[in-house]
Short mmCIF file of C-alpha atoms and ligand atoms in Angstrom, two decimals:
data_model
loop_
_atom_site.label_atom_id
_atom_site.label_comp_id
_atom_site.label_asym_id
_atom_site.label_seq_id
_atom_site.Cartn_x
_atom_site.Cartn_y
_atom_site.Cartn_z
CA MET A 1420 109.95 41.82 -240.20
CA LYS A 1421 112.71 39.33 -239.67
CA THR A 1422 113.61 38.52 -236.11
CA TRP A 1423 117.09 38.63 -234.70
CA PHE A 1424 117.01 34.86 -234.40
CA SER A 1425 116.05 34.22 -238.01
CA ARG A 1426 118.74 36.58 -239.21
CA MET A 1427 121.41 34.76 -237.27
CA LEU A 1428 123.22 32.72 -239.88
CA VAL A 1429 125.59 30.61 -237.87
CA THR A 1430 125.43 29.70 -234.24
CA SER A 1431 127.25 27.23 -232.08
CA LEU A 1432 126.11 25.41 -228.98
CA LEU A 1433 129.45 26.11 -227.42
CA GLY A 1434 129.15 29.67 -228.48
CA SER A 1435 131.30 32.00 -230.38
CA VAL A 1436 130.84 31.23 -234.09
CA LEU A 1437 129.96 34.01 -236.43
CA LEU A 1438 128.61 34.49 -239.90
CA ALA A 1439 130.93 35.94 -242.45
CA ALA A 1440 128.63 38.54 -244.00
CA PRO A 1441 130.37 41.47 -245.67
CA ALA A 1442 130.43 44.26 -243.13
CA LEU A 1443 130.62 47.96 -243.76
CA ALA A 1444 132.78 48.64 -240.75
CA ALA A 1445 134.92 46.35 -238.63
CA PRO A 1446 133.32 45.05 -235.46
CA PRO A 1447 135.19 45.65 -232.25
CA THR A 1448 138.09 43.46 -231.18
CA GLY A 1449 140.36 44.04 -228.22
CA SER A 1450 140.32 44.07 -224.43
CA TRP A 1451 138.39 46.57 -222.37
CA VAL A 1452 137.76 47.35 -218.73
CA PHE A 1453 134.31 48.56 -217.72
CA ASP A 1454 134.18 52.10 -216.37
CA SER A 1455 131.56 51.11 -213.82
CA THR A 1456 129.27 48.16 -213.30
CA PRO A 1457 126.06 47.26 -211.51
CA ASP A 1458 126.67 45.02 -208.47
CA MET A 1459 124.83 42.24 -210.23
CA PRO A 1460 126.44 40.72 -212.24
CA GLY A 1461 129.52 42.84 -211.50
CA PHE A 1462 131.09 42.99 -214.97
CA THR A 1463 134.79 43.74 -214.91
CA ARG A 1464 136.29 43.24 -218.36
CA LEU A 1465 135.52 42.28 -221.93
CA ILE A 1466 137.79 40.49 -224.37
CA VAL A 1467 136.91 40.05 -228.06
CA ALA A 1468 139.11 38.34 -230.66
CA GLU A 1469 138.64 37.52 -234.30
CA SER A 1470 140.17 34.83 -236.47
CA LYS A 1471 139.14 34.18 -240.08
CA GLY A 1472 135.89 36.01 -239.59
CA VAL A 1473 134.99 34.09 -236.42
CA TYR A 1474 134.56 36.20 -233.30
CA THR A 1475 135.13 34.77 -229.83
CA GLY A 1476 135.48 36.33 -226.44
CA THR A 1477 134.43 36.55 -222.82
CA VAL A 1478 132.79 38.96 -220.46
CA THR A 1479 134.10 38.53 -216.92
CA SER A 1480 131.79 38.99 -213.95
CA HIS A 1481 132.25 38.94 -210.17
CA TRP A 1482 129.21 36.69 -209.93
CA TYR A 1483 129.83 34.26 -212.75
CA GLY A 1484 133.50 34.35 -213.76
CA ASP A 1485 134.36 34.30 -217.49
CA LEU A 1486 131.21 34.05 -219.58
CA PRO A 1487 131.85 33.13 -223.23
CA LEU A 1488 130.12 35.20 -225.89
CA LYS A 1489 127.40 32.96 -227.36
CA ASP A 1490 125.54 33.18 -230.67
CA VAL A 1491 127.62 36.10 -231.89
CA TYR A 1492 126.02 38.10 -234.69
CA ILE A 1493 127.73 40.96 -236.50
CA ASP A 1494 126.01 43.79 -238.28
CA GLY A 1495 128.55 46.39 -239.45
CA ASP A 1496 130.35 47.64 -236.37
CA ARG A 1497 127.65 46.34 -234.09
CA MET A 1498 127.93 42.98 -232.40
CA THR A 1499 125.09 41.14 -230.70
CA PHE A 1500 125.51 38.05 -228.53
CA HIS A 1501 124.09 36.11 -225.59
CA LEU A 1502 125.57 35.32 -222.20
CA SER A 1503 124.47 32.35 -220.13
CA ASN A 1504 124.82 32.18 -216.35
CA GLY A 1505 124.22 28.42 -216.43
CA ASN A 1506 120.61 28.64 -215.29
CA ILE A 1507 118.50 27.06 -217.97
CA ARG A 1508 115.30 28.52 -216.53
CA VAL A 1509 116.49 32.05 -217.21
CA PRO A 1510 115.99 33.40 -220.75
CA GLU A 1511 119.08 34.64 -222.58
CA TYR A 1512 118.59 38.23 -223.69
CA PRO A 1513 120.43 39.87 -226.60
CA ILE A 1514 123.43 41.96 -225.54
CA THR A 1515 124.76 44.60 -227.92
CA LEU A 1516 128.26 45.96 -228.36
CA THR A 1517 128.87 49.12 -230.35
CA GLY A 1518 131.87 51.34 -231.03
CA THR A 1519 135.42 50.42 -231.82
CA GLY A 1520 138.83 51.34 -230.51
CA ASP A 1521 139.32 53.16 -227.24
CA HIS A 1522 135.77 53.13 -225.97
CA ILE A 1523 132.91 50.76 -226.47
CA HIS A 1524 129.41 50.46 -225.23
CA MET A 1525 127.68 47.28 -224.01
CA SER A 1526 123.98 47.16 -223.25
CA GLY A 1527 121.44 44.43 -222.60
CA ARG A 1528 120.26 42.18 -219.85
CA LEU A 1529 121.55 39.15 -217.93
CA TRP A 1530 118.99 37.49 -215.65
CA ASP A 1531 117.39 40.39 -213.70
CA ALA A 1532 120.14 42.92 -214.39
CA GLU A 1533 119.68 45.41 -217.20
CA PHE A 1534 122.80 47.34 -218.06
CA ASP A 1535 124.07 50.05 -220.33
CA LEU A 1536 127.82 50.30 -219.81
CA THR A 1537 130.92 51.90 -221.26
CA ALA A 1538 134.39 50.36 -221.24
CA HIS A 1539 137.83 51.64 -222.15
CA MET A 1540 140.58 49.75 -223.90
CA ALA A 1541 143.06 48.39 -221.37
CA THR A 1542 146.65 47.20 -221.26
CA PRO A 1543 147.45 43.49 -220.94
CA ALA A 1544 148.51 44.12 -217.31
CA GLU A 1545 145.21 45.79 -216.47
CA ILE A 1546 143.31 42.91 -218.07
CA LYS A 1547 145.42 40.32 -216.27
CA ALA A 1548 144.76 42.00 -212.94
CA LEU A 1549 141.07 41.26 -213.50
CA ASP A 1550 141.52 37.51 -214.02
CA PHE A 1551 138.73 35.64 -212.29
CA PRO A 1552 140.52 33.47 -209.70
CA ALA A 1553 140.41 29.71 -210.29
CA PHE A 1554 140.56 27.27 -207.37
CA PRO A 1555 141.30 23.58 -207.83
CA LEU A 1556 138.60 21.11 -206.88
CA PRO A 1557 139.38 17.92 -204.96
CA PRO A 1558 139.45 14.55 -206.72
CA LEU A 1559 136.21 12.64 -206.15
CA ARG A 1560 136.17 10.44 -203.05
CA SER A 1561 133.63 9.54 -200.37
CA VAL A 1562 133.04 11.76 -197.34
CA ALA A 1563 131.05 10.51 -194.36
CA ALA A 1564 128.29 12.73 -192.98
CA THR A 1565 129.27 14.21 -189.63
CA ALA A 1566 125.68 14.62 -188.43
CA PRO A 1567 123.85 11.66 -189.93
CA ALA A 1568 120.08 11.96 -190.31
CA PRO A 1569 118.38 8.62 -189.58
CA THR A 1570 115.02 10.33 -190.18
CA PRO A 1571 114.15 13.39 -192.32
CA PRO A 1572 115.47 16.58 -190.64
CA MET A 1573 112.85 18.86 -189.09
CA GLY A 1574 113.04 22.52 -188.22
CA TRP A 1575 112.31 26.04 -189.40
CA SER A 1576 113.93 28.20 -192.07
CA SER A 1577 113.75 31.95 -192.54
CA TRP A 1578 113.47 32.01 -196.35
CA ASN A 1579 109.85 31.35 -197.31
CA LYS A 1580 108.41 33.98 -194.99
CA PHE A 1581 111.17 36.52 -194.45
CA ALA A 1582 113.45 36.21 -197.51
CA THR A 1583 116.41 38.53 -196.78
CA ASP A 1584 114.43 40.57 -194.24
CA ILE A 1585 115.76 38.52 -191.35
CA ASP A 1586 117.70 39.54 -188.24
CA ASP A 1587 119.01 38.33 -184.90
CA LYS A 1588 115.98 39.53 -182.93
CA THR A 1589 113.51 37.72 -185.20
CA VAL A 1590 115.53 34.50 -185.07
CA ARG A 1591 115.56 34.64 -181.25
CA GLN A 1592 111.81 35.24 -181.17
CA ILE A 1593 111.29 32.36 -183.58
CA ALA A 1594 113.36 30.10 -181.32
CA ASP A 1595 111.21 31.12 -178.34
CA ALA A 1596 108.02 30.53 -180.32
CA LEU A 1597 109.15 27.09 -181.46
CA VAL A 1598 109.41 26.19 -177.79
CA SER A 1599 106.21 27.85 -176.52
CA SER A 1600 104.05 26.57 -179.39
CA GLY A 1601 105.08 22.96 -178.85
CA LEU A 1602 106.73 22.78 -182.29
CA ARG A 1603 110.14 21.97 -180.84
CA ASP A 1604 108.68 19.11 -178.86
CA ALA A 1605 106.91 17.90 -181.99
CA GLY A 1606 110.38 17.51 -183.55
CA TYR A 1607 111.16 20.84 -185.28
CA ILE A 1608 114.59 21.44 -183.82
CA TYR A 1609 116.66 23.25 -186.48
CA VAL A 1610 116.45 27.04 -186.64
CA ASN A 1611 117.95 27.81 -190.03
CA ILE A 1612 119.01 31.26 -191.15
CA ASP A 1613 118.80 31.24 -194.94
CA ASP A 1614 120.19 33.89 -197.32
CA GLY A 1615 120.69 37.47 -196.12
CA TRP A 1616 122.83 37.17 -192.97
CA GLN A 1617 126.22 37.64 -194.67
CA GLY A 1618 128.38 40.74 -194.35
CA MET A 1619 131.90 41.39 -195.65
CA ARG A 1620 135.17 39.53 -195.17
CA ASP A 1621 137.73 41.02 -192.80
CA LYS A 1622 141.34 41.57 -193.84
CA ASN A 1623 142.12 37.91 -193.20
CA GLY A 1624 139.23 36.78 -195.34
CA VAL A 1625 137.06 35.76 -192.39
CA LEU A 1626 133.41 36.30 -193.26
CA GLN A 1627 131.52 38.54 -190.86
CA PRO A 1628 127.75 38.59 -190.46
CA ASN A 1629 126.04 41.82 -191.52
CA ALA A 1630 124.80 44.43 -189.05
CA LYS A 1631 121.51 42.59 -188.56
CA PHE A 1632 123.42 39.76 -186.84
CA PRO A 1633 125.73 41.43 -184.32
CA ASP A 1634 126.98 38.23 -182.66
CA MET A 1635 126.42 34.85 -184.27
CA LYS A 1636 128.08 32.93 -181.44
CA ALA A 1637 125.74 34.54 -178.92
CA LEU A 1638 122.79 33.75 -181.18
CA GLY A 1639 123.96 30.13 -181.38
CA ASP A 1640 124.18 29.98 -177.57
CA TYR A 1641 120.68 31.44 -177.26
CA VAL A 1642 119.23 28.86 -179.65
CA HIS A 1643 121.12 25.98 -178.02
CA ARG A 1644 119.93 26.94 -174.53
CA ARG A 1645 116.40 26.30 -175.79
CA GLY A 1646 117.19 22.78 -176.91
CA LEU A 1647 117.31 23.83 -180.55
CA LYS A 1648 120.03 23.79 -183.21
CA LEU A 1649 121.23 26.61 -185.43
CA GLY A 1650 121.56 26.41 -189.22
CA ILE A 1651 123.17 28.75 -191.73
CA TYR A 1652 123.41 29.19 -195.48
CA THR A 1653 126.06 29.84 -198.10
CA SER A 1654 126.97 29.18 -201.73
CA PRO A 1655 129.99 27.60 -203.44
CA GLY A 1656 129.85 30.51 -205.89
CA PRO A 1657 131.19 34.02 -205.30
CA LYS A 1658 127.63 35.21 -204.57
CA SER A 1659 124.61 33.73 -202.86
CA CYS A 1660 121.33 33.69 -204.78
CA ALA A 1661 120.33 37.00 -203.20
CA GLY A 1662 123.71 38.55 -204.02
CA TYR A 1663 125.48 38.22 -200.67
CA GLU A 1664 129.05 37.04 -200.22
CA GLY A 1665 129.50 33.36 -201.16
CA SER A 1666 132.19 30.89 -200.13
CA TYR A 1667 134.13 30.79 -203.42
CA GLY A 1668 137.81 30.55 -202.53
CA HIS A 1669 136.99 30.45 -198.78
CA VAL A 1670 135.38 27.06 -198.31
CA GLU A 1671 137.55 25.74 -195.48
CA GLN A 1672 137.75 29.10 -193.80
CA ASP A 1673 133.96 29.53 -193.82
CA ALA A 1674 133.35 26.01 -192.49
CA LYS A 1675 135.68 26.84 -189.58
CA THR A 1676 133.88 30.10 -188.94
CA TYR A 1677 130.50 28.34 -188.79
CA ALA A 1678 131.88 25.73 -186.41
CA SER A 1679 133.26 28.50 -184.16
CA TRP A 1680 129.77 30.03 -183.99
CA GLY A 1681 128.25 26.69 -182.98
CA ILE A 1682 126.46 26.08 -186.27
CA ASP A 1683 124.76 22.69 -186.55
CA TYR A 1684 123.38 22.74 -190.11
CA LEU A 1685 124.57 24.15 -193.43
CA LYS A 1686 122.52 24.69 -196.58
CA TYR A 1687 124.92 24.96 -199.52
CA ASP A 1688 123.15 26.63 -202.46
CA LEU A 1689 124.76 26.50 -205.91
CA CYS A 1690 123.59 30.01 -206.96
CA SER A 1691 126.24 31.94 -208.90
CA GLY A 1692 128.41 28.80 -208.98
CA GLU A 1693 126.03 27.38 -211.58
CA ALA A 1694 127.74 29.53 -214.21
CA PHE A 1695 130.97 27.56 -214.00
CA TYR A 1696 130.13 24.36 -212.12
CA HIS A 1697 127.92 22.93 -214.78
CA THR A 1698 129.07 19.36 -215.18
CA SER A 1699 128.20 16.42 -212.99
CA GLN A 1700 131.89 16.06 -212.08
CA THR A 1701 132.45 19.65 -210.99
CA VAL A 1702 129.16 19.95 -209.12
CA LYS A 1703 129.91 16.77 -207.18
CA ALA A 1704 133.45 17.91 -206.47
CA VAL A 1705 132.37 21.30 -205.23
CA TYR A 1706 129.79 19.78 -202.87
CA GLN A 1707 132.38 17.26 -201.71
CA GLU A 1708 134.80 20.11 -201.04
CA MET A 1709 132.43 21.63 -198.49
CA GLY A 1710 131.56 18.17 -197.11
CA GLU A 1711 135.26 17.67 -196.38
CA ALA A 1712 135.64 21.15 -194.95
CA LEU A 1713 132.74 20.55 -192.55
CA LYS A 1714 134.24 17.24 -191.51
CA ALA A 1715 137.61 18.88 -190.90
CA THR A 1716 136.05 21.24 -188.35
CA GLY A 1717 135.37 18.28 -186.04
CA ARG A 1718 131.89 19.63 -185.28
CA PRO A 1719 128.85 17.60 -186.39
CA ILE A 1720 127.13 19.79 -188.98
CA LEU A 1721 124.15 18.47 -190.92
CA TYR A 1722 124.81 19.13 -194.59
CA SER A 1723 121.97 20.14 -196.91
CA LEU A 1724 122.72 20.21 -200.65
CA CYS A 1725 120.82 22.73 -202.74
CA GLU A 1726 121.55 22.40 -206.44
CA TYR A 1727 117.93 22.02 -207.55
CA GLY A 1728 118.14 18.28 -208.28
CA ARG A 1729 120.74 18.47 -211.02
CA PHE A 1730 122.76 15.46 -212.12
CA ASP A 1731 120.58 13.00 -210.20
CA VAL A 1732 121.90 14.39 -206.92
CA GLY A 1733 120.25 11.63 -204.87
CA SER A 1734 122.60 9.09 -206.47
CA TRP A 1735 125.68 10.83 -205.00
CA GLY A 1736 124.43 13.15 -202.23
CA ARG A 1737 125.48 10.73 -199.49
CA ASP A 1738 128.96 10.35 -201.02
CA VAL A 1739 129.76 14.02 -200.46
CA GLY A 1740 128.55 13.93 -196.84
CA GLY A 1741 125.04 15.24 -197.59
CA SER A 1742 122.04 14.22 -195.51
CA LEU A 1743 119.39 15.88 -197.67
CA TRP A 1744 119.36 17.30 -201.16
CA ARG A 1745 116.92 19.53 -202.95
CA THR A 1746 115.25 17.78 -205.85
CA THR A 1747 113.51 20.77 -207.44
CA GLY A 1748 113.45 24.50 -208.01
CA ASP A 1749 111.90 26.76 -205.38
CA ILE A 1750 108.50 26.15 -203.83
CA GLU A 1751 105.96 28.97 -203.80
CA ASP A 1752 102.99 29.48 -201.55
CA THR A 1753 100.49 28.29 -204.18
CA TYR A 1754 98.63 25.02 -204.59
CA ALA A 1755 99.83 24.80 -208.22
CA THR A 1756 103.55 24.99 -207.37
CA MET A 1757 103.34 22.90 -204.21
CA THR A 1758 101.52 20.07 -206.00
CA LYS A 1759 103.73 20.23 -209.08
CA ILE A 1760 106.76 19.69 -206.87
CA GLY A 1761 105.10 17.17 -204.56
CA PHE A 1762 103.28 15.02 -207.08
CA GLU A 1763 105.71 15.18 -209.97
CA LYS A 1764 109.21 16.30 -209.16
CA ASN A 1765 110.67 14.78 -206.03
CA GLY A 1766 113.67 12.96 -207.43
CA VAL A 1767 114.28 9.23 -207.61
CA PRO A 1768 112.38 7.65 -204.68
CA ASN A 1769 114.97 4.91 -204.16
CA HIS A 1770 117.58 7.49 -203.22
CA THR A 1771 115.64 8.43 -200.09
CA GLY A 1772 116.14 6.46 -196.90
CA PRO A 1773 117.87 6.56 -193.51
CA GLY A 1774 120.87 8.88 -193.80
CA GLY A 1775 119.82 10.74 -196.95
CA TRP A 1776 116.61 12.40 -198.04
CA ASN A 1777 115.08 13.80 -201.20
CA ASP A 1778 114.13 17.38 -200.34
CA PRO A 1779 111.20 18.88 -202.27
CA ASP A 1780 111.80 22.23 -200.47
CA MET A 1781 110.54 23.88 -197.32
CA LEU A 1782 106.97 24.07 -196.12
CA GLU A 1783 104.60 26.93 -196.87
CA VAL A 1784 101.99 25.91 -194.29
CA GLY A 1785 100.73 29.00 -192.46
CA ASN A 1786 101.83 31.52 -195.09
CA GLU A 1787 98.24 32.14 -196.19
CA GLY A 1788 98.57 31.45 -199.92
CA MET A 1789 96.66 28.18 -199.65
CA SER A 1790 93.51 26.98 -197.91
CA THR A 1791 93.64 24.78 -194.80
CA ASP A 1792 92.68 21.78 -196.96
CA GLU A 1793 95.51 22.58 -199.38
CA TYR A 1794 97.99 22.88 -196.52
CA ARG A 1795 96.73 19.55 -195.19
CA THR A 1796 97.56 18.11 -198.62
CA HIS A 1797 101.01 19.76 -198.43
CA ILE A 1798 101.85 18.08 -195.09
CA THR A 1799 100.27 14.80 -196.10
CA LEU A 1800 102.28 14.68 -199.31
CA TRP A 1801 105.55 15.68 -197.64
CA SER A 1802 104.98 13.08 -194.89
CA MET A 1803 104.21 10.37 -197.43
CA MET A 1804 107.45 11.25 -199.25
CA ALA A 1805 109.53 11.20 -196.06
CA ALA A 1806 110.51 14.75 -196.93
CA PRO A 1807 112.46 16.98 -194.55
CA LEU A 1808 109.92 19.16 -192.69
CA MET A 1809 111.30 22.68 -192.57
CA LEU A 1810 108.68 25.16 -191.48
CA GLY A 1811 108.58 28.30 -193.62
CA ASN A 1812 106.05 30.40 -191.72
CA ASP A 1813 106.13 32.96 -188.92
CA VAL A 1814 105.73 30.65 -185.96
CA ARG A 1815 105.31 33.66 -183.63
CA GLN A 1816 101.80 34.16 -184.94
CA MET A 1817 99.96 31.05 -186.01
CA THR A 1818 96.27 30.27 -186.24
CA PRO A 1819 95.02 27.26 -184.25
CA GLU A 1820 94.53 25.46 -187.61
CA THR A 1821 98.19 25.98 -188.51
CA VAL A 1822 99.38 24.73 -185.12
CA SER A 1823 97.19 21.69 -185.39
CA LEU A 1824 98.37 20.91 -188.95
CA LEU A 1825 102.01 21.20 -187.92
CA THR A 1826 101.91 19.34 -184.63
CA ASN A 1827 99.81 16.27 -185.42
CA LYS A 1828 102.08 13.63 -183.91
CA GLU A 1829 100.53 10.73 -185.78
CA VAL A 1830 101.08 12.48 -189.12
CA ILE A 1831 104.64 13.46 -188.19
CA ALA A 1832 105.27 9.81 -187.25
CA VAL A 1833 104.52 8.85 -190.87
CA ASP A 1834 107.11 11.35 -192.09
CA GLN A 1835 109.65 10.30 -189.48
CA ASP A 1836 109.11 6.57 -189.83
CA ARG A 1837 112.44 4.81 -189.39
CA PHE A 1838 112.00 2.52 -192.35
CA GLY A 1839 112.56 5.66 -194.40
CA ALA A 1840 110.57 4.75 -197.52
CA GLN A 1841 109.41 7.42 -199.95
CA GLY A 1842 105.71 6.69 -200.52
CA LEU A 1843 104.47 6.28 -204.06
CA PRO A 1844 101.23 6.65 -205.99
CA ILE A 1845 99.57 3.29 -206.63
CA LYS A 1846 96.29 4.35 -208.20
CA LYS A 1847 94.99 7.30 -210.13
CA ASP A 1848 91.35 7.63 -210.96
CA GLY A 1849 90.36 10.99 -212.43
CA ASP A 1850 91.23 13.58 -209.82
CA ILE A 1851 91.72 11.03 -207.06
CA GLU A 1852 95.25 9.84 -206.40
CA ILE A 1853 96.09 7.15 -203.85
CA TRP A 1854 99.56 6.74 -202.38
CA THR A 1855 100.94 4.11 -200.05
CA LYS A 1856 104.03 3.96 -197.90
CA ARG A 1857 105.41 1.00 -196.02
CA LEU A 1858 106.19 1.73 -192.36
CA LYS A 1859 108.73 0.12 -190.07
CA ASP A 1860 106.20 -1.70 -187.86
CA GLY A 1861 104.72 -3.42 -190.92
CA SER A 1862 101.73 -1.11 -191.17
CA THR A 1863 100.96 0.94 -194.27
CA ALA A 1864 100.28 4.64 -194.59
CA VAL A 1865 97.63 5.34 -197.22
CA ALA A 1866 96.99 8.84 -198.52
CA LEU A 1867 94.03 9.80 -200.67
CA PHE A 1868 94.35 13.05 -202.55
CA ASN A 1869 91.58 14.91 -204.32
CA ARG A 1870 93.38 17.02 -206.90
CA GLY A 1871 90.14 18.23 -208.45
CA ASP A 1872 88.44 21.60 -208.12
CA ALA A 1873 85.31 20.10 -206.56
CA ALA A 1874 84.65 17.96 -203.50
CA ALA A 1875 84.66 14.21 -204.17
CA ASP A 1876 83.64 11.13 -202.24
CA PRO A 1877 85.59 8.21 -203.66
CA ALA A 1878 84.59 4.74 -202.46
CA ILE A 1879 87.67 2.65 -201.76
CA LEU A 1880 87.68 -1.14 -201.65
CA TRP A 1881 90.71 -2.20 -199.60
CA ARG A 1882 91.12 -5.27 -201.78
CA ASP A 1883 91.73 -3.00 -204.79
CA LEU A 1884 94.69 -1.52 -202.94
CA GLY A 1885 96.01 -4.96 -202.04
CA LEU A 1886 95.14 -4.41 -198.38
CA ALA A 1887 93.23 -6.50 -195.82
CA PRO A 1888 93.01 -4.12 -192.86
CA LYS A 1889 92.80 -5.22 -189.24
CA THR A 1890 92.84 -1.65 -187.94
CA ILE A 1891 92.39 1.64 -189.78
CA ARG A 1892 93.34 4.89 -188.15
CA ASN A 1893 92.37 8.22 -189.74
CA LEU A 1894 95.38 10.36 -188.76
CA TRP A 1895 93.92 13.79 -189.41
CA THR A 1896 90.64 13.18 -187.54
CA ARG A 1897 92.49 10.99 -185.01
CA SER A 1898 89.75 8.39 -185.11
CA ASP A 1899 89.57 4.67 -185.83
CA LEU A 1900 87.45 3.51 -188.77
CA LYS A 1901 85.08 0.59 -188.66
CA ILE A 1902 86.53 -2.42 -190.48
CA ASP A 1903 84.57 -3.24 -193.60
CA ARG A 1904 85.33 -4.17 -197.22
CA GLY A 1905 85.76 -0.55 -198.09
CA TYR A 1906 84.93 2.99 -197.19
CA ALA A 1907 83.57 6.15 -198.83
CA PHE A 1908 85.62 9.23 -198.00
CA ALA A 1909 84.34 12.77 -198.39
CA ILE A 1910 87.39 14.75 -199.55
CA PRO A 1911 87.12 18.49 -200.13
CA LYS A 1912 88.51 20.18 -203.21
CA HIS A 1913 92.36 19.93 -203.13
CA GLY A 1914 92.09 18.01 -199.85
CA ALA A 1915 93.67 14.83 -198.51
CA VAL A 1916 92.96 11.94 -196.14
CA LEU A 1917 95.77 10.12 -194.37
CA LEU A 1918 95.31 6.64 -192.91
CA ARG A 1919 97.48 4.16 -191.08
CA ILE A 1920 96.44 0.60 -191.69
CA THR A 1921 97.59 -2.57 -189.96
CA GLN A 1922 96.94 -5.97 -191.50
C1 GLA B 3422 117.58 29.73 -203.80
C2 GLA B 3422 117.11 28.54 -202.96
C3 GLA B 3422 116.07 29.02 -201.97
C4 GLA B 3422 116.63 30.13 -201.09
C5 GLA B 3422 117.16 31.27 -201.96
C6 GLA B 3422 117.93 32.29 -201.15
O1 GLA B 3422 116.57 30.21 -204.62
O2 GLA B 3422 116.60 27.53 -203.77
O3 GLA B 3422 115.63 27.94 -201.16
O4 GLA B 3422 117.67 29.60 -200.29
O5 GLA B 3422 118.05 30.78 -202.96
O6 GLA B 3422 118.41 33.34 -201.94
#
């Protein structure tokens, strides 16, 4: 049987070209308003036009704005097409339109949302009333960071452990636990509320937190009294990734609101904005827009860019006021995902350094999806990369192993080293990978990773690494090694060794 794809005679990358096969009945053209819509993606209207047998059109959505009909295929009075929300990782599913005239029927799937909708033909005024609002973006120019980050930012974020199941009480308890566990004193000072705190806008457009966060200002005060800083999250799109209210059309207003709550850190996550900010120019401009809005508040707010590493973000992240920028998609609490990100995906190393940091995503240490050895690899790798260290676990209940992995001051010092270099692999031999990183005092951090599924005991000759050690400190065992020509390390499956060597 022929597939839909093989039957498609003409397609266009920009969408909207159609074959001219003889049809038995005319396909639908016109403008319709949906009778009802699922919240995601919040379809409002559909417009289809035809000229010389070529069908074009848009479906408008609260989440994504005007989405052009792509890969249109006509079969009698039935039209099939694709919609893209700009996320290349999401498959495009066929969407079908049937019926003509007053009522039509649209069914299919966009990202996670399956729908089966009816729409009625509407007047030009009704269609116009559903225009997706457009807001001008600023011309590109440089914005200085208001809370510069000389070393990679450290703290805690709600997302990896709690997702949207986060509330005021939990955040307060986390703040207390950061203090009592010694994590704050080890350097983890940001308490970042990720997606899921947002409520509705009031009549003046001011965004309110949802019922789980009764008083953000009071929460900020609580966190500050403990010597910690408070972070928050939003999107330049109309919706956050989890479907909460985004900052589209309210950028300045939201920045002011955060400043009035005493916010110290903002993660700005592209989310639904990826449907219409999909060029380097517009993505830069939209991140700059928030950078300028934060600056205008007069409050130092550390600015974290989250657009998954698109358009070589490290090459312009500083220019929009950013101090860290995600280089990858989302981490998961698995060795496979953590190592894929850490070993292969963390941006252009030269872009990292004092003031701006490649961000391979938040930590999963303590979330139980990996072994202690694998978590040791996670921290070792992130420290070698000078990655931001944002805890992603429930710090109210940690095993002694987790506490010791997260509070090893000598390991943290490698991450926080003021020279700010992103360490790099210098040798790969089977499953063994060796990385080095130059440190400010002239010493070198050396990490040995065993990526294999069995324990290994590689023998290292310092000469082969271009090193002539005077002192060798094993940072995880906190012991000094005897100086010799080399050393044999026993490294467990998926484990790591971290050394600091002076010459
Ligand atoms: C995106 C980000 C994550 C997290 C979620 C929240 O997936 O990459 O880090 O913030 O959104 O919805």
